Amino acid sequence: MSIKHWPKHDRPREKLLKQGASALSDTELLAILLRTGTRGKSAVDLARELIAKTGSLRALLEADCQQICQYHGMGVASYTQFAVIREISRRMLAEEIHCRPVFTQPETVADFLRLLIGHEKVEVCVALLLNQRNELMHTIELARGTINEARIYTREVAAAALSHHAVSIILAHNHPGQSTMPSSGDIQLTRQIKAALNLLDIRLLDHFIVTAEKTTSMAVLDLL
């Protein structure tokens, strides 16, 4: 039975209008986005199947074009739609961080970093450059490497901070292998960068290790 033949209170779109988007399940939200199903499947059936196959709504939305096109009823148009949603989410979080002191809501920073680099298939290192009020001024990509390495250099971090008159910095890099535990190399490099920045009267506040699902703060682990 297609969704249009369901009772009105069970239809995702009508439910959203009556109760709000937060009342909908992941399957119902995705069904609204898909709009139509395939032969013999409603949009809700297709949404449920896609989430089951990928493991989660997040995993589906972050899948690449080749992966999306493998699923029956999906194609390039669906991939581009998901890519737009991801980018809008990133930009909304970026605006939220720009408008708020960073360390009043550190979870917002973690969410931003996950959306910014957590989905990357190779290691990417970034620096968040902050002003005296701990507000984000600029996000700088320092390096982009292989699946398990991206080289960053102390002088490049220092040069980025000085050129933008940053008072403090948050470093972050992703681990495509899905582990957020810092390596001994991560710890050694972070301490080296912190020492160099101290000489320039610039504070290194934290270094986050990021995946699509979670983040680890080296400051919280007392590793700086």
PDB file of N, CA and C in Angstrom, residues 88-152:
ATOM      1  N   ILE A  88      24.763  21.742   4.047  1.00  0.00           N
ATOM      2  CA  ILE A  88      23.935  22.705   4.777  1.00  0.00           C
ATOM      3  C   ILE A  88      24.140  22.537   6.273  1.00  0.00           C
ATOM      4  N   SER A  89      24.207  21.277   6.747  1.00  0.00           N
ATOM      5  CA  SER A  89      24.428  21.016   8.170  1.00  0.00           C
ATOM      6  C   SER A  89      25.761  21.582   8.619  1.00  0.00           C
ATOM      7  N   ARG A  90      26.797  21.396   7.811  1.00  0.00           N
ATOM      8  CA  ARG A  90      28.118  21.912   8.167  1.00  0.00           C
ATOM      9  C   ARG A  90      28.087  23.441   8.257  1.00  0.00           C
ATOM     10  N   ARG A  91      27.442  24.062   7.301  1.00  0.00           N
ATOM     11  CA  ARG A  91      27.433  25.529   7.271  1.00  0.00           C
ATOM     12  C   ARG A  91      26.611  26.099   8.418  1.00  0.00           C
ATOM     13  N   MET A  92      25.523  25.427   8.775  1.00  0.00           N
ATOM     14  CA  MET A  92      24.736  25.875   9.919  1.00  0.00           C
ATOM     15  C   MET A  92      25.536  25.798  11.211  1.00  0.00           C
ATOM     16  N   LEU A  93      26.281  24.700  11.378  1.00  0.00           N
ATOM     17  CA  LEU A  93      27.107  24.565  12.577  1.00  0.00           C
ATOM     18  C   LEU A  93      28.253  25.575  12.567  1.00  0.00           C
ATOM     19  N   ALA A  94      28.791  25.837  11.377  1.00  0.00           N
ATOM     20  CA  ALA A  94      29.866  26.834  11.281  1.00  0.00           C
ATOM     21  C   ALA A  94      29.358  28.206  11.701  1.00  0.00           C
ATOM     22  N   GLU A  95      28.151  28.566  11.256  1.00  0.00           N
ATOM     23  CA  GLU A  95      27.563  29.842  11.657  1.00  0.00           C
ATOM     24  C   GLU A  95      27.315  29.883  13.160  1.00  0.00           C
ATOM     25  N   GLU A  96      26.876  28.737  13.709  1.00  0.00           N
ATOM     26  CA  GLU A  96      26.604  28.669  15.144  1.00  0.00           C
ATOM     27  C   GLU A  96      27.876  28.895  15.937  1.00  0.00           C
ATOM     28  N   ILE A  97      28.973  28.312  15.486  1.00  0.00           N
ATOM     29  CA  ILE A  97      30.244  28.485  16.190  1.00  0.00           C
ATOM     30  C   ILE A  97      30.729  29.926  16.061  1.00  0.00           C
ATOM     31  N   HIS A  98      30.572  30.522  14.876  1.00  0.00           N
ATOM     32  CA  HIS A  98      31.009  31.902  14.690  1.00  0.00           C
ATOM     33  C   HIS A  98      30.275  32.859  15.619  1.00  0.00           C
ATOM     34  N   CYS A  99      29.042  32.500  15.971  1.00  0.00           N
ATOM     35  CA  CYS A  99      28.208  33.394  16.787  1.00  0.00           C
ATOM     36  C   CYS A  99      28.356  33.159  18.278  1.00  0.00           C
ATOM     37  N   ARG A 100      29.082  32.114  18.688  1.00  0.00           N
ATOM     38  CA  ARG A 100      29.149  31.779  20.109  1.00  0.00           C
ATOM     39  C   ARG A 100      30.608  31.639  20.561  1.00  0.00           C
ATOM     40  N   PRO A 101      30.913  32.024  21.780  1.00  0.00           N
ATOM     41  CA  PRO A 101      32.231  31.695  22.324  1.00  0.00           C
ATOM     42  C   PRO A 101      32.433  30.185  22.294  1.00  0.00           C
ATOM     43  N   VAL A 102      33.544  29.748  21.770  1.00  0.00           N
ATOM     44  CA  VAL A 102      33.763  28.330  21.500  1.00  0.00           C
ATOM     45  C   VAL A 102      33.616  27.475  22.751  1.00  0.00           C
ATOM     46  N   PHE A 103      34.212  27.887  23.844  1.00  0.00           N
ATOM     47  CA  PHE A 103      34.279  26.979  24.983  1.00  0.00           C
ATOM     48  C   PHE A 103      33.123  27.106  25.962  1.00  0.00           C
ATOM     49  N   THR A 104      32.086  27.874  25.600  1.00  0.00           N
ATOM     50  CA  THR A 104      30.870  27.800  26.394  1.00  0.00           C
ATOM     51  C   THR A 104      30.077  26.560  26.022  1.00  0.00           C
ATOM     52  N   GLN A 105      30.255  26.073  24.788  1.00  0.00           N
ATOM     53  CA  GLN A 105      29.577  24.872  24.324  1.00  0.00           C
ATOM     54  C   GLN A 105      30.558  24.021  23.509  1.00  0.00           C
ATOM     55  N   PRO A 106      31.476  23.332  24.168  1.00  0.00           N
ATOM     56  CA  PRO A 106      32.490  22.554  23.447  1.00  0.00           C
ATOM     57  C   PRO A 106      31.903  21.448  22.590  1.00  0.00           C
ATOM     58  N   GLU A 107      30.704  20.959  22.952  1.00  0.00           N
ATOM     59  CA  GLU A 107      30.106  19.902  22.141  1.00  0.00           C
ATOM     60  C   GLU A 107      29.756  20.429  20.749  1.00  0.00           C
ATOM     61  N   THR A 108      29.488  21.717  20.630  1.00  0.00           N
ATOM     62  CA  THR A 108      29.219  22.298  19.321  1.00  0.00           C
ATOM     63  C   THR A 108      30.473  22.264  18.456  1.00  0.00           C
ATOM     64  N   VAL A 109      31.628  22.525  19.064  1.00  0.00           N
ATOM     65  CA  VAL A 109      32.899  22.434  18.352  1.00  0.00           C
ATOM     66  C   VAL A 109      33.133  21.000  17.881  1.00  0.00           C
ATOM     67  N   ALA A 110      32.872  20.039  18.758  1.00  0.00           N
ATOM     68  CA  ALA A 110      33.059  18.629  18.399  1.00  0.00           C
ATOM     69  C   ALA A 110      32.142  18.235  17.241  1.00  0.00           C
ATOM     70  N   ASP A 111      30.885  18.681  17.284  1.00  0.00           N
ATOM     71  CA  ASP A 111      29.951  18.385  16.200  1.00  0.00           C
ATOM     72  C   ASP A 111      30.423  19.011  14.891  1.00  0.00           C
ATOM     73  N   PHE A 112      30.891  20.242  14.977  1.00  0.00           N
ATOM     74  CA  PHE A 112      31.392  20.931  13.793  1.00  0.00           C
ATOM     75  C   PHE A 112      32.570  20.185  13.179  1.00  0.00           C
ATOM     76  N   LEU A 113      33.486  19.733  14.022  1.00  0.00           N
ATOM     77  CA  LEU A 113      34.659  19.024  13.522  1.00  0.00           C
ATOM     78  C   LEU A 113      34.285  17.685  12.901  1.00  0.00           C
ATOM     79  N   ARG A 114      33.326  16.993  13.500  1.00  0.00           N
ATOM     80  CA  ARG A 114      32.885  15.724  12.916  1.00  0.00           C
ATOM     81  C   ARG A 114      32.286  15.946  11.532  1.00  0.00           C
ATOM     82  N   LEU A 115      31.498  16.985  11.394  1.00  0.00           N
ATOM     83  CA  LEU A 115      30.901  17.279  10.102  1.00  0.00           C
ATOM     84  C   LEU A 115      31.921  17.826   9.114  1.00  0.00           C
ATOM     85  N   LEU A 116      32.918  18.527   9.632  1.00  0.00           N
ATOM     86  CA  LEU A 116      33.916  19.130   8.761  1.00  0.00           C
ATOM     87  C   LEU A 116      34.878  18.091   8.193  1.00  0.00           C
ATOM     88  N   ILE A 117      35.412  17.219   9.033  1.00  0.00           N
ATOM     89  CA  ILE A 117      36.446  16.287   8.556  1.00  0.00           C
ATOM     90  C   ILE A 117      36.191  14.829   8.931  1.00  0.00           C
ATOM     91  N   GLY A 118      35.137  14.558   9.711  1.00  0.00           N
ATOM     92  CA  GLY A 118      34.912  13.188  10.142  1.00  0.00           C
ATOM     93  C   GLY A 118      34.600  12.231   9.013  1.00  0.00           C
ATOM     94  N   HIS A 119      34.028  12.742   7.917  1.00  0.00           N
ATOM     95  CA  HIS A 119      33.640  11.902   6.796  1.00  0.00           C
ATOM     96  C   HIS A 119      34.769  11.688   5.798  1.00  0.00           C
ATOM     97  N   GLU A 120      35.889  12.390   5.963  1.00  0.00           N
ATOM     98  CA  GLU A 120      36.979  12.316   4.989  1.00  0.00           C
ATOM     99  C   GLU A 120      37.574  10.905   4.927  1.00  0.00           C
ATOM    100  N   LYS A 121      37.941  10.489   3.719  1.00  0.00           N
ATOM    101  CA  LYS A 121      38.518   9.149   3.512  1.00  0.00           C
ATOM    102  C   LYS A 121      40.025   9.122   3.697  1.00  0.00           C
ATOM    103  N   VAL A 122      40.635  10.297   3.766  1.00  0.00           N
ATOM    104  CA  VAL A 122      42.067  10.417   4.049  1.00  0.00           C
ATOM    105  C   VAL A 122      42.226  11.322   5.259  1.00  0.00           C
ATOM    106  N   GLU A 123      43.430  11.314   5.858  1.00  0.00           N
ATOM    107  CA  GLU A 123      43.661  12.173   7.018  1.00  0.00           C
ATOM    108  C   GLU A 123      43.738  13.631   6.589  1.00  0.00           C
ATOM    109  N   VAL A 124      43.002  14.476   7.309  1.00  0.00           N
ATOM    110  CA  VAL A 124      43.000  15.916   7.079  1.00  0.00           C
ATOM    111  C   VAL A 124      43.236  16.603   8.413  1.00  0.00           C
ATOM    112  N   CYS A 125      44.164  17.561   8.429  1.00  0.00           N
ATOM    113  CA  CYS A 125      44.474  18.314   9.643  1.00  0.00           C
ATOM    114  C   CYS A 125      44.007  19.754   9.477  1.00  0.00           C
ATOM    115  N   VAL A 126      43.322  20.269  10.481  1.00  0.00           N
ATOM    116  CA  VAL A 126      42.828  21.643  10.427  1.00  0.00           C
ATOM    117  C   VAL A 126      43.191  22.372  11.705  1.00  0.00           C
ATOM    118  N   ALA A 127      43.177  23.686  11.624  1.00  0.00           N
ATOM    119  CA  ALA A 127      43.380  24.542  12.799  1.00  0.00           C
ATOM    120  C   ALA A 127      42.215  25.508  12.889  1.00  0.00           C
ATOM    121  N   LEU A 128      41.618  25.603  14.076  1.00  0.00           N
ATOM    122  CA  LEU A 128      40.599  26.610  14.353  1.00  0.00           C
ATOM    123  C   LEU A 128      41.297  27.772  15.040  1.00  0.00           C
ATOM    124  N   LEU A 129      41.260  28.928  14.421  1.00  0.00           N
ATOM    125  CA  LEU A 129      41.962  30.108  14.937  1.00  0.00           C
ATOM    126  C   LEU A 129      40.981  30.988  15.693  1.00  0.00           C
ATOM    127  N   LEU A 130      41.305  31.266  16.956  1.00  0.00           N
ATOM    128  CA  LEU A 130      40.372  31.945  17.856  1.00  0.00           C
ATOM    129  C   LEU A 130      40.876  33.318  18.264  1.00  0.00           C
ATOM    130  N   ASN A 131      39.932  34.198  18.586  1.00  0.00           N
ATOM    131  CA  ASN A 131      40.306  35.519  19.082  1.00  0.00           C
ATOM    132  C   ASN A 131      40.368  35.511  20.613  1.00  0.00           C
ATOM    133  N   GLN A 132      40.488  36.688  21.190  1.00  0.00           N
ATOM    134  CA  GLN A 132      40.663  36.782  22.639  1.00  0.00           C
ATOM    135  C   GLN A 132      39.436  36.308  23.418  1.00  0.00           C
ATOM    136  N   ARG A 133      38.261  36.343  22.762  1.00  0.00           N
ATOM    137  CA  ARG A 133      37.022  35.882  23.407  1.00  0.00           C
ATOM    138  C   ARG A 133      36.730  34.420  23.095  1.00  0.00           C
ATOM    139  N   ASN A 134      37.714  33.708  22.579  1.00  0.00           N
ATOM    140  CA  ASN A 134      37.566  32.296  22.196  1.00  0.00           C
ATOM    141  C   ASN A 134      36.491  32.091  21.134  1.00  0.00           C
ATOM    142  N   GLU A 135      36.324  33.075  20.255  1.00  0.00           N
ATOM    143  CA  GLU A 135      35.413  32.958  19.123  1.00  0.00           C
ATOM    144  C   GLU A 135      36.212  32.576  17.877  1.00  0.00           C
ATOM    145  N   LEU A 136      35.617  31.755  17.044  1.00  0.00           N
ATOM    146  CA  LEU A 136      36.290  31.285  15.833  1.00  0.00           C
ATOM    147  C   LEU A 136      36.419  32.416  14.813  1.00  0.00           C
ATOM    148  N   MET A 137      37.650  32.660  14.358  1.00  0.00           N
ATOM    149  CA  MET A 137      37.878  33.645  13.299  1.00  0.00           C
ATOM    150  C   MET A 137      38.052  32.974  11.946  1.00  0.00           C
ATOM    151  N   HIS A 138      38.850  31.903  11.914  1.00  0.00           N
ATOM    152  CA  HIS A 138      39.127  31.219  10.650  1.00  0.00           C
ATOM    153  C   HIS A 138      39.332  29.722  10.904  1.00  0.00           C
ATOM    154  N   THR A 139      38.995  28.932   9.902  1.00  0.00           N
ATOM    155  CA  THR A 139      39.328  27.511   9.887  1.00  0.00           C
ATOM    156  C   THR A 139      40.323  27.285   8.756  1.00  0.00           C
ATOM    157  N   ILE A 140      41.491  26.769   9.082  1.00  0.00           N
ATOM    158  CA  ILE A 140      42.559  26.584   8.104  1.00  0.00           C
ATOM    159  C   ILE A 140      42.844  25.098   7.924  1.00  0.00           C
ATOM    160  N   GLU A 141      42.843  24.623   6.681  1.00  0.00           N
ATOM    161  CA  GLU A 141      43.286  23.246   6.416  1.00  0.00           C
ATOM    162  C   GLU A 141      44.804  23.254   6.316  1.00  0.00           C
ATOM    163  N   LEU A 142      45.453  22.535   7.221  1.00  0.00           N
ATOM    164  CA  LEU A 142      46.910  22.519   7.284  1.00  0.00           C
ATOM    165  C   LEU A 142      47.522  21.448   6.399  1.00  0.00           C
ATOM    166  N   ALA A 143      46.836  20.316   6.263  1.00  0.00           N
ATOM    167  CA  ALA A 143      47.404  19.215   5.491  1.00  0.00           C
ATOM    168  C   ALA A 143      46.313  18.246   5.090  1.00  0.00           C
ATOM    169  N   ARG A 144      46.534  17.575   3.974  1.00  0.00           N
ATOM    170  CA  ARG A 144      45.652  16.519   3.485  1.00  0.00           C
ATOM    171  C   ARG A 144      46.566  15.402   2.983  1.00  0.00           C
ATOM    172  N   GLY A 145      46.402  14.195   3.543  1.00  0.00           N
ATOM    173  CA  GLY A 145      47.366  13.144   3.253  1.00  0.00           C
ATOM    174  C   GLY A 145      46.764  11.850   2.764  1.00  0.00           C
ATOM    175  N   THR A 146      47.225  10.740   3.354  1.00  0.00           N
ATOM    176  CA  THR A 146      46.784   9.407   2.964  1.00  0.00           C
ATOM    177  C   THR A 146      45.771   8.901   3.984  1.00  0.00           C
ATOM    178  N   ILE A 147      45.404   7.642   3.884  1.00  0.00           N
ATOM    179  CA  ILE A 147      44.404   7.085   4.779  1.00  0.00           C
ATOM    180  C   ILE A 147      44.887   7.044   6.225  1.00  0.00           C
ATOM    181  N   ASN A 148      46.208   7.081   6.449  1.00  0.00           N
ATOM    182  CA  ASN A 148      46.688   6.995   7.830  1.00  0.00           C
ATOM    183  C   ASN A 148      47.748   8.039   8.179  1.00  0.00           C
ATOM    184  N   GLU A 149      47.921   9.052   7.325  1.00  0.00           N
ATOM    185  CA  GLU A 149      48.938  10.050   7.659  1.00  0.00           C
ATOM    186  C   GLU A 149      48.694  11.360   6.905  1.00  0.00           C
ATOM    187  N   ALA A 150      48.885  12.445   7.598  1.00  0.00           N
ATOM    188  CA  ALA A 150      48.899  13.783   6.991  1.00  0.00           C
ATOM    189  C   ALA A 150      49.931  14.587   7.767  1.00  0.00           C
ATOM    190  N   ARG A 151      50.950  15.032   7.105  1.00  0.00           N
ATOM    191  CA  ARG A 151      52.047  15.709   7.790  1.00  0.00           C
ATOM    192  C   ARG A 151      51.737  17.190   8.006  1.00  0.00           C
ATOM    193  N   ILE A 152      51.870  17.634   9.241  1.00  0.00           N
ATOM    194  CA  ILE A 152      51.768  19.064   9.521  1.00  0.00           C
ATOM    195  C   ILE A 152      53.074  19.516  10.162  1.00  0.00           C
TER     196      ILE A 152
END
